[in-house]
CSV table of C-alpha atoms and ligand atoms in Angstrom, one decimal:
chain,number,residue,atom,x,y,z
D,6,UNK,CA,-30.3,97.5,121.4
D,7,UNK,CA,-28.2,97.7,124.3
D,8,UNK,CA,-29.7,97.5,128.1
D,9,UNK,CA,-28.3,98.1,131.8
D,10,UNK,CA,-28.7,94.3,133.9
D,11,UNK,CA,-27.4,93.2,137.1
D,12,UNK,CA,-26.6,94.5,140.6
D,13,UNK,CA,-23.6,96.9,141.2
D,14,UNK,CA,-21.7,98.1,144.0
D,15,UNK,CA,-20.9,101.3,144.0
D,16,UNK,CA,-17.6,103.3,144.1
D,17,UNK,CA,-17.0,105.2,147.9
D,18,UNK,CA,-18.3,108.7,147.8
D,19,UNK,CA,-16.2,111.6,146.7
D,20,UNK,CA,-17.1,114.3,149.4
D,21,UNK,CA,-16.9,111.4,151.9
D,22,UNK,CA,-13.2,110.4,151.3
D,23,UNK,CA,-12.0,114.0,151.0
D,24,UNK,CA,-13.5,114.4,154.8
D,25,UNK,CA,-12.5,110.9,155.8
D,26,UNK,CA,-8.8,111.4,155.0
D,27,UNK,CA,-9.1,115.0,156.3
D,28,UNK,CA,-10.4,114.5,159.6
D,29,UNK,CA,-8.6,111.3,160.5
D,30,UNK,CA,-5.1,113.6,159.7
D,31,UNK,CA,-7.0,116.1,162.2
D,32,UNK,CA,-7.5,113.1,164.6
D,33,UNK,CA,-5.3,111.7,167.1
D,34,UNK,CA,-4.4,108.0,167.1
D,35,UNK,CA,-4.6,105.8,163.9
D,36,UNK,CA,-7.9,105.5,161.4
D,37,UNK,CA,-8.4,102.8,159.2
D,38,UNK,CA,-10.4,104.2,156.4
D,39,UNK,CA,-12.0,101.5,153.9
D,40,UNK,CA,-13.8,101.9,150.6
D,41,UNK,CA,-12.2,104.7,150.2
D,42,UNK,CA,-12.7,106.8,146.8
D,43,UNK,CA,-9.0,106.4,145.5
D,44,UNK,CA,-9.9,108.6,142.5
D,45,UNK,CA,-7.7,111.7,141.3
D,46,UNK,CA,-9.3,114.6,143.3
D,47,UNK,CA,-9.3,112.5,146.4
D,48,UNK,CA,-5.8,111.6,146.0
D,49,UNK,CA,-4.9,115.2,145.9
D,50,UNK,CA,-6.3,115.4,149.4
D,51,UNK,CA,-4.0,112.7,150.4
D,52,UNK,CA,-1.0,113.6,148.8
D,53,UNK,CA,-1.5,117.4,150.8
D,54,UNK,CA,-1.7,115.8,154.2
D,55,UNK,CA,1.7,113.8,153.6
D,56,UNK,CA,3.1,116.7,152.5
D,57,UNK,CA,2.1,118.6,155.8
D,58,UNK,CA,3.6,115.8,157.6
D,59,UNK,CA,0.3,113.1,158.5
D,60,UNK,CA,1.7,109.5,157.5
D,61,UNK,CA,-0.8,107.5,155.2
D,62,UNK,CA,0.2,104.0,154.4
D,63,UNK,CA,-2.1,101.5,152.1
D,64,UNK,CA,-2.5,98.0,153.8
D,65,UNK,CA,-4.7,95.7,151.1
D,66,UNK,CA,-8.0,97.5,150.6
D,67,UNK,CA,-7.7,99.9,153.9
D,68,UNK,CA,-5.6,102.8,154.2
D,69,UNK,CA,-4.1,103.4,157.2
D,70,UNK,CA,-4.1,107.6,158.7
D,71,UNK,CA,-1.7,108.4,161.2
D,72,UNK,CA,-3.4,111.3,162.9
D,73,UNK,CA,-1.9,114.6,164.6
D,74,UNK,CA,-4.1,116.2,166.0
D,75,UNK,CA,-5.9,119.8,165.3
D,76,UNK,CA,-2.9,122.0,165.6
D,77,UNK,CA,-0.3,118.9,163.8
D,78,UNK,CA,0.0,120.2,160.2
D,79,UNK,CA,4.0,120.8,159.7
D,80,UNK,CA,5.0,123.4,156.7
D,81,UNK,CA,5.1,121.6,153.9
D,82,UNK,CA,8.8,122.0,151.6
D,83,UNK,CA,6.8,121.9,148.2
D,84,UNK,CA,3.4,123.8,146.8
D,85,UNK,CA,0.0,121.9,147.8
D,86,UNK,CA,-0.9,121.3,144.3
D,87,UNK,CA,-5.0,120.0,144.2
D,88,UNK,CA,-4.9,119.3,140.2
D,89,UNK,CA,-8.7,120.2,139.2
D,90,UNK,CA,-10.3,119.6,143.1
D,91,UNK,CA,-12.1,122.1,144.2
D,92,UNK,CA,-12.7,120.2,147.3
D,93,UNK,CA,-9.4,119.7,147.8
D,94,UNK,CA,-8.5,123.7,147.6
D,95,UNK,CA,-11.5,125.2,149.8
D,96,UNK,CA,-11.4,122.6,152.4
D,97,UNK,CA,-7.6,122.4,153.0
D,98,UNK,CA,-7.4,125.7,152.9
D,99,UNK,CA,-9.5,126.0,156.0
D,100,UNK,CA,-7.8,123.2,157.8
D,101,UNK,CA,-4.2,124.5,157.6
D,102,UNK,CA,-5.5,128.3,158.5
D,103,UNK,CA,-5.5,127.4,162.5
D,104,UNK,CA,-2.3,126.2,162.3
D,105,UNK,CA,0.8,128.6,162.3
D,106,UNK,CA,2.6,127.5,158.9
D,107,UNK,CA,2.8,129.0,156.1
D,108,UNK,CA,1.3,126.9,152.6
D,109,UNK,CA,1.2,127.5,148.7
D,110,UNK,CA,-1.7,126.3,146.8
D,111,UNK,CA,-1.7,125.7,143.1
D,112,UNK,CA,-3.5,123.9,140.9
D,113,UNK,CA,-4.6,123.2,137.3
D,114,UNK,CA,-6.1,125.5,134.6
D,115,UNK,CA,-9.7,124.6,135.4
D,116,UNK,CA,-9.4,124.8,138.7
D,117,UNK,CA,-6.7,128.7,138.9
D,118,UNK,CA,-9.9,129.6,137.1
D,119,UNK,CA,-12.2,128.9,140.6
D,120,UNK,CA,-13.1,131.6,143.1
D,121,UNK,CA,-11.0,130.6,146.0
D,122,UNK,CA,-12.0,134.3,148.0
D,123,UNK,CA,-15.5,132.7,148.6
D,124,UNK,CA,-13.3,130.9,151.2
D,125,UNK,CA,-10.6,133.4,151.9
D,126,UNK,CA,-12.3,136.2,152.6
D,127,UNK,CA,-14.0,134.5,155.6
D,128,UNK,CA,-10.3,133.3,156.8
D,129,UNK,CA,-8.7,136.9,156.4
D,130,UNK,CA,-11.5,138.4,158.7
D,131,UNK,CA,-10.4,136.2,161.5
D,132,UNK,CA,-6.5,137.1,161.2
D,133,UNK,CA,-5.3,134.3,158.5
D,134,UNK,CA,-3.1,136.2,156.1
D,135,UNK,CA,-3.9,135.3,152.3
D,136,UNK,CA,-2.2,136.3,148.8
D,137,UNK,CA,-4.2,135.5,146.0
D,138,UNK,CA,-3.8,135.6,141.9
D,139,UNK,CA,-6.1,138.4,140.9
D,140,UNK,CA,-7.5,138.8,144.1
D,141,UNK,CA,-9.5,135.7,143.5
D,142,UNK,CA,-7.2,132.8,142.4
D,143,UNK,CA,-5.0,129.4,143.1
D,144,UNK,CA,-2.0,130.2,143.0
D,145,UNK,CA,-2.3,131.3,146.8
D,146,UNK,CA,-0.3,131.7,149.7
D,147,UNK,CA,-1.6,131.7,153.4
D,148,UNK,CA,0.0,132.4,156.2
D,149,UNK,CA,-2.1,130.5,159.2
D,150,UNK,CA,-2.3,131.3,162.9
D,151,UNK,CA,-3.0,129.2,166.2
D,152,UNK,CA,-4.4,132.4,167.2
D,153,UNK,CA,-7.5,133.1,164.9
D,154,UNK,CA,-10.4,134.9,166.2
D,155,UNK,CA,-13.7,133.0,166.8
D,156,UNK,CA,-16.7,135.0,164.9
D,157,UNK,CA,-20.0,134.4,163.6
D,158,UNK,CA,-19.9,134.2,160.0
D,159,UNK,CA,-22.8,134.2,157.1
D,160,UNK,CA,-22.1,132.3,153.9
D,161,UNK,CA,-24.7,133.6,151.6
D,162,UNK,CA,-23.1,131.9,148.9
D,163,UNK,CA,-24.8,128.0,148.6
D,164,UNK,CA,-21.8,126.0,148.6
D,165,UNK,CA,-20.6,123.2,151.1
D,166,UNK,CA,-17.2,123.6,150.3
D,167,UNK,CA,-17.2,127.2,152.0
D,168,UNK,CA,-19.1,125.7,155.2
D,169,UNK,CA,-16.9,123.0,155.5
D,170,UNK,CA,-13.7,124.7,155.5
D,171,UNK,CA,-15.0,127.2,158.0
D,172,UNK,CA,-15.9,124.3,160.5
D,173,UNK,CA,-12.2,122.8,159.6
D,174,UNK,CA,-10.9,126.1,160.7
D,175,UNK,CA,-13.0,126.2,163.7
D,176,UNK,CA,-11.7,123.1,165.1
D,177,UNK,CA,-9.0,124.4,166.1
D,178,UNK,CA,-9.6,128.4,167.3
D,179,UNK,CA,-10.3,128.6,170.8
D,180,UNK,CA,-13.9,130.0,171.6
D,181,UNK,CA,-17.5,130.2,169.8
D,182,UNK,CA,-16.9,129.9,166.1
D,183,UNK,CA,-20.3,130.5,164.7
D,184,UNK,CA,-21.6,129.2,160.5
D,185,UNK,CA,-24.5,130.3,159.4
D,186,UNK,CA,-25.8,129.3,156.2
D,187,UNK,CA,-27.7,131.4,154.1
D,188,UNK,CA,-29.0,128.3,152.1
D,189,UNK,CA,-28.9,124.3,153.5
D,190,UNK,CA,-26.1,122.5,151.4
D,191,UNK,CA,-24.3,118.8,152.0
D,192,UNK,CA,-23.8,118.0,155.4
D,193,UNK,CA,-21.0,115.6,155.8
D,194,UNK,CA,-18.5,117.1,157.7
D,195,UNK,CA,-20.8,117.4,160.3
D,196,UNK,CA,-22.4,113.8,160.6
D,197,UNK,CA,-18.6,112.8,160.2
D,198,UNK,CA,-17.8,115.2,163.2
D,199,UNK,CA,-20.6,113.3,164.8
D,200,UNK,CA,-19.3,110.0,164.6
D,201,UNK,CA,-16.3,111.2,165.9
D,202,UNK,CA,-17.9,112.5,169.1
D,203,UNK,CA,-17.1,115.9,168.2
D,204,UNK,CA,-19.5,118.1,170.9
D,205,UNK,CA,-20.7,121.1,168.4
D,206,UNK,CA,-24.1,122.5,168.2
D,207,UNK,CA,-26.4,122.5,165.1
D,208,UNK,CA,-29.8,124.8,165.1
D,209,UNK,CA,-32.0,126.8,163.7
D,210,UNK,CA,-31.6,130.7,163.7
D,211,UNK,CA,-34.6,133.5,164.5
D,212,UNK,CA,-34.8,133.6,160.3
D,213,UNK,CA,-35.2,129.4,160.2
D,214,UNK,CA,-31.2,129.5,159.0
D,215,UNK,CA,-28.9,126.8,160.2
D,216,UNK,CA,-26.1,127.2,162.5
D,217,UNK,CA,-23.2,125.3,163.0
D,218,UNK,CA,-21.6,126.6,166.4
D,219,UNK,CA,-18.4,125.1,167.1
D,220,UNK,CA,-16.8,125.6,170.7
D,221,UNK,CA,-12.9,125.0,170.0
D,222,UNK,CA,-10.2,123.8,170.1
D,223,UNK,CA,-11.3,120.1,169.9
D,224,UNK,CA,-9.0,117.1,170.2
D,225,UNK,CA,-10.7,113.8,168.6
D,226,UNK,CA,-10.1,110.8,168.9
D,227,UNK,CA,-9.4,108.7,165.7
D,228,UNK,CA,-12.4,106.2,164.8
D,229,UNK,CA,-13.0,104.0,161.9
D,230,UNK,CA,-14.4,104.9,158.9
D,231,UNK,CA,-15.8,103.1,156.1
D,232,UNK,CA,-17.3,105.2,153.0
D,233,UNK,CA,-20.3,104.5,152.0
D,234,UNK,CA,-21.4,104.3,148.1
D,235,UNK,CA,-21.4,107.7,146.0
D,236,UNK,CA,-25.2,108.9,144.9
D,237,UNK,CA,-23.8,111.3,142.3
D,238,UNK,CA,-21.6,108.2,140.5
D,239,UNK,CA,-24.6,106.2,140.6
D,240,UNK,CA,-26.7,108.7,138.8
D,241,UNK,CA,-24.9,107.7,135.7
D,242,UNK,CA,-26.4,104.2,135.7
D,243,UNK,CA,-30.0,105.1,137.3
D,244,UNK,CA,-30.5,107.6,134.1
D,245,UNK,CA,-28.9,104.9,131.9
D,246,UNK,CA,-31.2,102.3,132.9
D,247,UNK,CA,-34.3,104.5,132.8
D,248,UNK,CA,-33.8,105.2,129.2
D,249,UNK,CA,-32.5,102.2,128.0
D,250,UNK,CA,-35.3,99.9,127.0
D,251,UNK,CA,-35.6,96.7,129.0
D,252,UNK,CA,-33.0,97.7,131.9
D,253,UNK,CA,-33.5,96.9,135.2
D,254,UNK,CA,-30.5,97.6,137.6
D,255,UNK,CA,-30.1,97.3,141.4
D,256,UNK,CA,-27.3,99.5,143.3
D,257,UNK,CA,-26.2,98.4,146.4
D,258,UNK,CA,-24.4,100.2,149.4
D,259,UNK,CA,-25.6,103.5,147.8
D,260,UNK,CA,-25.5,106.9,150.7
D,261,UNK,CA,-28.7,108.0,151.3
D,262,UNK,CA,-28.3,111.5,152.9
D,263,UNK,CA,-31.2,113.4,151.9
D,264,UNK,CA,-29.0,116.3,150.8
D,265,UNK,CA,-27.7,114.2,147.5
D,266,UNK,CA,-30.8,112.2,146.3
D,267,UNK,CA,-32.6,114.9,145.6
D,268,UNK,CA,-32.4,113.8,142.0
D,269,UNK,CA,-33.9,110.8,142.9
D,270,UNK,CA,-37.3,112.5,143.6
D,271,UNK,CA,-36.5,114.6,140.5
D,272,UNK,CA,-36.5,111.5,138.3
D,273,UNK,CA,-39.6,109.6,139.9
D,274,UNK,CA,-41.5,112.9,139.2
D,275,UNK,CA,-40.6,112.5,135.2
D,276,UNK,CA,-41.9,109.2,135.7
D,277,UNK,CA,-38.8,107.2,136.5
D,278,UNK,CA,-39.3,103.3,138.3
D,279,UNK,CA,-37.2,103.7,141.0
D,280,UNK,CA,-37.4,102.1,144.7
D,281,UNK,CA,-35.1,102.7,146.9
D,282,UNK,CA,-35.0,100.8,150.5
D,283,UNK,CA,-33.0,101.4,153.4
D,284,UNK,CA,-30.3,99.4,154.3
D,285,UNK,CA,-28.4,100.7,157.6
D,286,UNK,CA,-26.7,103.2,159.1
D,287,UNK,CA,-22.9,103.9,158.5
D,288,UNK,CA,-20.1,106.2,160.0
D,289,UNK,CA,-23.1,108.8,160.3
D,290,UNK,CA,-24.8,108.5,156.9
D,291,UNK,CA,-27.9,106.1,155.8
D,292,UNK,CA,-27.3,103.9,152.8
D,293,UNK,CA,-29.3,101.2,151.1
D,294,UNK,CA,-29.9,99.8,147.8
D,295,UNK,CA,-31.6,101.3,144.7
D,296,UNK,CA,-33.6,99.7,142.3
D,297,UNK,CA,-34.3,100.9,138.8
D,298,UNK,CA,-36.5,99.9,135.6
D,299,UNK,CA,-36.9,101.3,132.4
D,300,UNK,CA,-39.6,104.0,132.1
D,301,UNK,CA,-41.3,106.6,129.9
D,302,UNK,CA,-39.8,109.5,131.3
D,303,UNK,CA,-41.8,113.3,130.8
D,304,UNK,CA,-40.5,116.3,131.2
D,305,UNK,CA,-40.8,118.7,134.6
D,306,UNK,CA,-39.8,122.1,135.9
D,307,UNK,CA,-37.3,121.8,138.5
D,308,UNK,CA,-37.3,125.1,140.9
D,309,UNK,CA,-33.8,126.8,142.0
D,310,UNK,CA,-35.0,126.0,145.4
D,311,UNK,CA,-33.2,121.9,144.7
D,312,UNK,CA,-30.4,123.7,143.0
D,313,UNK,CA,-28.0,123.1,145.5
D,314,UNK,CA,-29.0,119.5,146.3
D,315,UNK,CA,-28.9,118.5,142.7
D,316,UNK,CA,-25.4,120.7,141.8
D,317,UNK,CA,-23.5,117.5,140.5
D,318,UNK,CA,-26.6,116.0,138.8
D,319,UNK,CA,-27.9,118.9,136.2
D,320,UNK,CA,-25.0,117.2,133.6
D,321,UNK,CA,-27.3,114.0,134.1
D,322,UNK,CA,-30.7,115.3,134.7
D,323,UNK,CA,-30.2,117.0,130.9
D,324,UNK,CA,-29.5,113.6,129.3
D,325,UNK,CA,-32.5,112.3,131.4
D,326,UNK,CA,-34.9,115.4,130.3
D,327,UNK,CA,-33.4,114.8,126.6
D,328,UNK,CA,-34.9,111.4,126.5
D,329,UNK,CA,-38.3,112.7,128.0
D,330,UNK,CA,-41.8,113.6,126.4
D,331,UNK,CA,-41.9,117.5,126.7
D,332,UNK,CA,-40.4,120.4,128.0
D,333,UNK,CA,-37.9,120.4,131.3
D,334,UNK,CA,-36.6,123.3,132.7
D,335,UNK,CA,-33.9,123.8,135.3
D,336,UNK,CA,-34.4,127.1,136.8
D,337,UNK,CA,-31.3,128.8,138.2
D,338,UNK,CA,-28.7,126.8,137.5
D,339,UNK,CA,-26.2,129.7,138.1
D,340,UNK,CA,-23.4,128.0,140.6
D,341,UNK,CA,-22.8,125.9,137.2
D,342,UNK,CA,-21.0,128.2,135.8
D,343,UNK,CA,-17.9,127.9,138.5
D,344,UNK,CA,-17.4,124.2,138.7
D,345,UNK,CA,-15.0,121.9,136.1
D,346,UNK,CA,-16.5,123.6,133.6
D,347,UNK,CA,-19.1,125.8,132.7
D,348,UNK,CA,-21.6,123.4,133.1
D,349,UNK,CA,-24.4,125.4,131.2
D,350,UNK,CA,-22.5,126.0,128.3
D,351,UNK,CA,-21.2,122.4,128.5
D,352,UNK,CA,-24.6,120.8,128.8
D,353,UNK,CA,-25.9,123.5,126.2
D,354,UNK,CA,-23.2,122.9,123.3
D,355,UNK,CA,-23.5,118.9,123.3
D,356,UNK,CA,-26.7,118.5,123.6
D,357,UNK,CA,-27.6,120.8,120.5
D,358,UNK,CA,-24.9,119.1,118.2
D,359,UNK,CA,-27.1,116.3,118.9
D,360,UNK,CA,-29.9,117.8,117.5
D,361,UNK,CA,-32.2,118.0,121.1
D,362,UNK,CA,-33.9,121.9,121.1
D,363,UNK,CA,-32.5,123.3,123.9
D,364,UNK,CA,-31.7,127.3,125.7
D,365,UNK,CA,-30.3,128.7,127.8
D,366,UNK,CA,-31.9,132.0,129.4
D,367,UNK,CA,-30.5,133.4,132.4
D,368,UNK,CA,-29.1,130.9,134.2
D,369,UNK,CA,-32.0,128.7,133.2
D,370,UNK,CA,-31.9,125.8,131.0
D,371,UNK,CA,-34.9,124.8,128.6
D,372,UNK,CA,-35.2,121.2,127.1
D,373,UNK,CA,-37.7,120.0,124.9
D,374,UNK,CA,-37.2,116.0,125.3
D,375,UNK,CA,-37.5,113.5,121.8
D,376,UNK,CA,-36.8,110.5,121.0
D,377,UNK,CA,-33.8,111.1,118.8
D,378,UNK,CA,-31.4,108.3,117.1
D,379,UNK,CA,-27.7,109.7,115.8
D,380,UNK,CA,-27.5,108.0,112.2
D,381,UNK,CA,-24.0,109.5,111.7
D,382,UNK,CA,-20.8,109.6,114.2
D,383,UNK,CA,-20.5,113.0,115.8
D,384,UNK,CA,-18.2,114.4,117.8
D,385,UNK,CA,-18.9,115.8,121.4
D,386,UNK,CA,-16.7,117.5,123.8
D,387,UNK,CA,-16.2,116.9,127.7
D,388,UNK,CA,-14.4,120.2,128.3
D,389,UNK,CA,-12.6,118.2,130.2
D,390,UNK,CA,-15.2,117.9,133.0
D,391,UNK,CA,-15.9,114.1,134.6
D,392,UNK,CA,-19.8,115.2,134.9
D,393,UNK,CA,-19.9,115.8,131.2
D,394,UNK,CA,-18.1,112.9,130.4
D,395,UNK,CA,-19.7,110.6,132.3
D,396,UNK,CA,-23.1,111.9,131.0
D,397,UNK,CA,-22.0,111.3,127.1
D,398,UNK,CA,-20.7,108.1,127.6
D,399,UNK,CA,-24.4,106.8,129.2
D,400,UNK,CA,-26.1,108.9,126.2
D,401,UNK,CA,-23.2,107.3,123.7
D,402,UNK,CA,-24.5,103.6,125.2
D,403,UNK,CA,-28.1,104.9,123.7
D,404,UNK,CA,-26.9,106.0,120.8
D,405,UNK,CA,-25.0,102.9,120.1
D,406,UNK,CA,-21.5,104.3,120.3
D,407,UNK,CA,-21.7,107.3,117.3
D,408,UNK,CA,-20.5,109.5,119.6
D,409,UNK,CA,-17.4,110.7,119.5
D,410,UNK,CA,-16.6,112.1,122.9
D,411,UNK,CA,-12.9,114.0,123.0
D,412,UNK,CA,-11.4,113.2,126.4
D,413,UNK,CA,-12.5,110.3,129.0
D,414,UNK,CA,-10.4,110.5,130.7
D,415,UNK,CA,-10.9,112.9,132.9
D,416,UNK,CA,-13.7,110.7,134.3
D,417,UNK,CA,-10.9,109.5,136.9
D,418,UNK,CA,-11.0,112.5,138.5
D,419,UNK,CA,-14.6,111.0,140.7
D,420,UNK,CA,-14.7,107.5,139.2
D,421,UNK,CA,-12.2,105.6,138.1
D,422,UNK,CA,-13.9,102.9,137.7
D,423,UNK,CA,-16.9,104.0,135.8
D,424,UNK,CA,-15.9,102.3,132.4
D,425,UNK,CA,-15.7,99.1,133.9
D,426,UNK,CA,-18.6,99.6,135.9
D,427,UNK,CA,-20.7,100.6,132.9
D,428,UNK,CA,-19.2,97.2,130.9
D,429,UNK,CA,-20.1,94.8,134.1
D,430,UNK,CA,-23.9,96.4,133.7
D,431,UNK,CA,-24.0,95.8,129.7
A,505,S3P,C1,-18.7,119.3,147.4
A,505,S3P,C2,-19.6,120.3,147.3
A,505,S3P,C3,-20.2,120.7,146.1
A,505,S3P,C4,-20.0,119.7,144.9
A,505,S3P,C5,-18.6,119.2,144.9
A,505,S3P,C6,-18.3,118.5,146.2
A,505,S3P,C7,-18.1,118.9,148.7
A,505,S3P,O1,-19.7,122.0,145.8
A,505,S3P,O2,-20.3,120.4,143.7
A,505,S3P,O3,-18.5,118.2,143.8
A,505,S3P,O4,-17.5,117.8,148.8
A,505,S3P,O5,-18.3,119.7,149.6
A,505,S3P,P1,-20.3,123.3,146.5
A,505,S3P,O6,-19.2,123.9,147.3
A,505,S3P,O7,-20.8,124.1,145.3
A,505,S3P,O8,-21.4,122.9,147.4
């Protein structure tokens, strides 16, 4: 049977490079970004700042960001087209709102499906003019201004995307732009604003929410910045080793932020042999090393409250609960429905072709964890979604390759180099 060995560096983190490229653009002066993510989505990001006019130039291993400043985007002669990122849409969408150009966004079929007025209609109350498919969709037009209006604004939804392309907005509106969030999500824009020496406030409102309160416009000056290791692509191998027998895996340069590990605790809680130790401190963020054995994993309730700290892990956590004596369930799971694909359906569909006894019941997933062994080939689908890829091709290590999973390829849209990651581990 086949087992996970050997020490791995990890890929750079996806929300990382989207704000690394981002805010070096928004930067003045030159930023040399290394271990950068240089997977599809993030390269979307890239290819929308040439477009509005910021040179990027590859030199060896670092790329090279020729900042303009807050206010430097330039209208751009072709659509802003962000394939399947999400990211990509919401938080360029912000950044180009404070500055007076006009920009279409487009994108793929996954992604015209996304709400994109979770964003807008925070923009359009403070004077940027939008034009959206259905009232909801890419393709969009909006019409920025260097005159938005600084406001307080509440984001009940739990998503960072929408924080972070309100604080991209504010960086460049002149006055108190205020963010209140109704729920904690990621927080790497701000440590990256940080680092930067960006002077903003963070606290705590009457209620106990947090507040981001920006006092714009800022001008900041460029500053290395080297990406630490993605938490979420490592996930795929710290499942795989736990539930193939005799693994034992160490992950190195690996970001620590307490707002993406969550699954970590998660998986120590089913029973999972993991240790994870500190390294240092980098551009903002703590990373250090993981190590991870083999283990008798049992099942465990997981409460909504996690639900947006483990949002790109529930694809992984299910193949992890799969494997584990008794009953999991993942309570409100609902945000799963608007990412790559409908996750819950997507988790749901494979795992029962595979013969594992799982429901779905209001946004809350049910697994009851065996042992299982495929004795025939059967195919799976990815639904074109890199999470649900990436999660059958650890499962399809398990299972000794019967599964036939439709399309891989998608997994370059967060880690293009997770097939020859998994090999190096083999
Ligand atoms: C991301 C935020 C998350 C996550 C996505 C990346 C980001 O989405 O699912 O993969 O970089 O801000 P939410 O907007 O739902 O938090």
């Amino acid at each position: 049977m086949l087992r996970f060995k050997g020490t791995l560096k990890i890929s750079g983190d996806k929300s990382i490079s989207h704000r690394a490229l981002i805010l070096s653009a928004m930067s003045t002066g030159k930023t040399k970004i290394t271990n950068l993510l240089e997977s599809d989505d993030v390269m979307r990001t890239l290819n929308i700042l040439k477009e509005l006019g910021i040179k990027i130039i590859k030199e060896q291993d670092t790329w090279l960001v020729y900042g303009n400043g807050t206010n430097g985007f330039i209208e751009p002669n072709e659509f802003l087209d962000c394939g399947n990122s999400g990211t990509t849409a919401r938080l360029m969408i912000g950044a180009v709102s404070s500055n007076p150009i006009n920009c279409t966004f487009i994108g793929d079929k996954s992604l015209s499906k996304r709400s994109m007025s979770r964003v807008t209609q925070h923009l359009e109350k403070i004077g940027a003019i939008v034009h959206l498919t259905k009232k909801d969709y890419l393709p969009l037009i909006i019409t920025g201004s260097d005159k938005l209006i600084p406001i307080s604004h509440k984001i009940q939804k739990a998503s960072a995307q929408i924080k972070s392309s309100l604080i991209l907005a504010g960086l460049n509106i002149h006055g108190k732009t205020k963010i209140v969030e109704s729920i904690p999500t990621r927080d790497h824009t701000e440590r990256l604003l940080k680092y930067l020496n960006v002077k903003f406030k963070i606290k705590k409102t009457k209620n106990k929410l947090t507040q981001i309160e920006l006092n714009g416009p800022y001008e900041i000056k460029s500053k290395n910045i080297e990406v630490a290791g993605d938490p979420s692509s490592a996930s795929f191998f710290i499942v795989g080793a736990l539930i193939l027998p005799k693994s034992k895996i160490k992950l190195k340069n690996v970001m620590l932020n307490t707002s993406r590990i969550a699954f970590i605790k998660i998986l120590k809680s089913m029973g999972g042999k993991i240790k994870v130790k500190k390294t240092k401190k980098l551009c903002g963020e703590t990373i250090g090393n993981i190590s991870v054995e083999y283990s008798n994993l049992k099942g465990v309730n997981i409460p909504s409250s996690q639900s947006a700290f483990l949002i790109d892990e529930y694809p992984i956590l299910s193949i992890a609960a799969s494997q584990a004596r008794g009953k999991t369930v993942m309570y409100g799971l609902e945000e799963l429905r608007y990412k790559e694909s409908d996750r819950i359906n997507s988790i749901v569909y494979n795992l029962k072709k595979l013969g594992i006894d799982i429901k779905e019941e209001n946004n809350n997933v049910l697994i009851s964890g065996k042992k299982n062994q495929v004795k025939r080939n059967i195919k799976v689908k990815t639904f074109d979604d890199h999470r649900i890829a990436m999660s059958l091709s650890i499962l399809n290590v398990l299972y000794e390759n019967k599964l036939i999973i439709d399309n891989k390829k998608c997994i370059s849209i967060s880690y293009p180099d997770f097939e020859k990651h998994l090999n190096y581990l083999l």
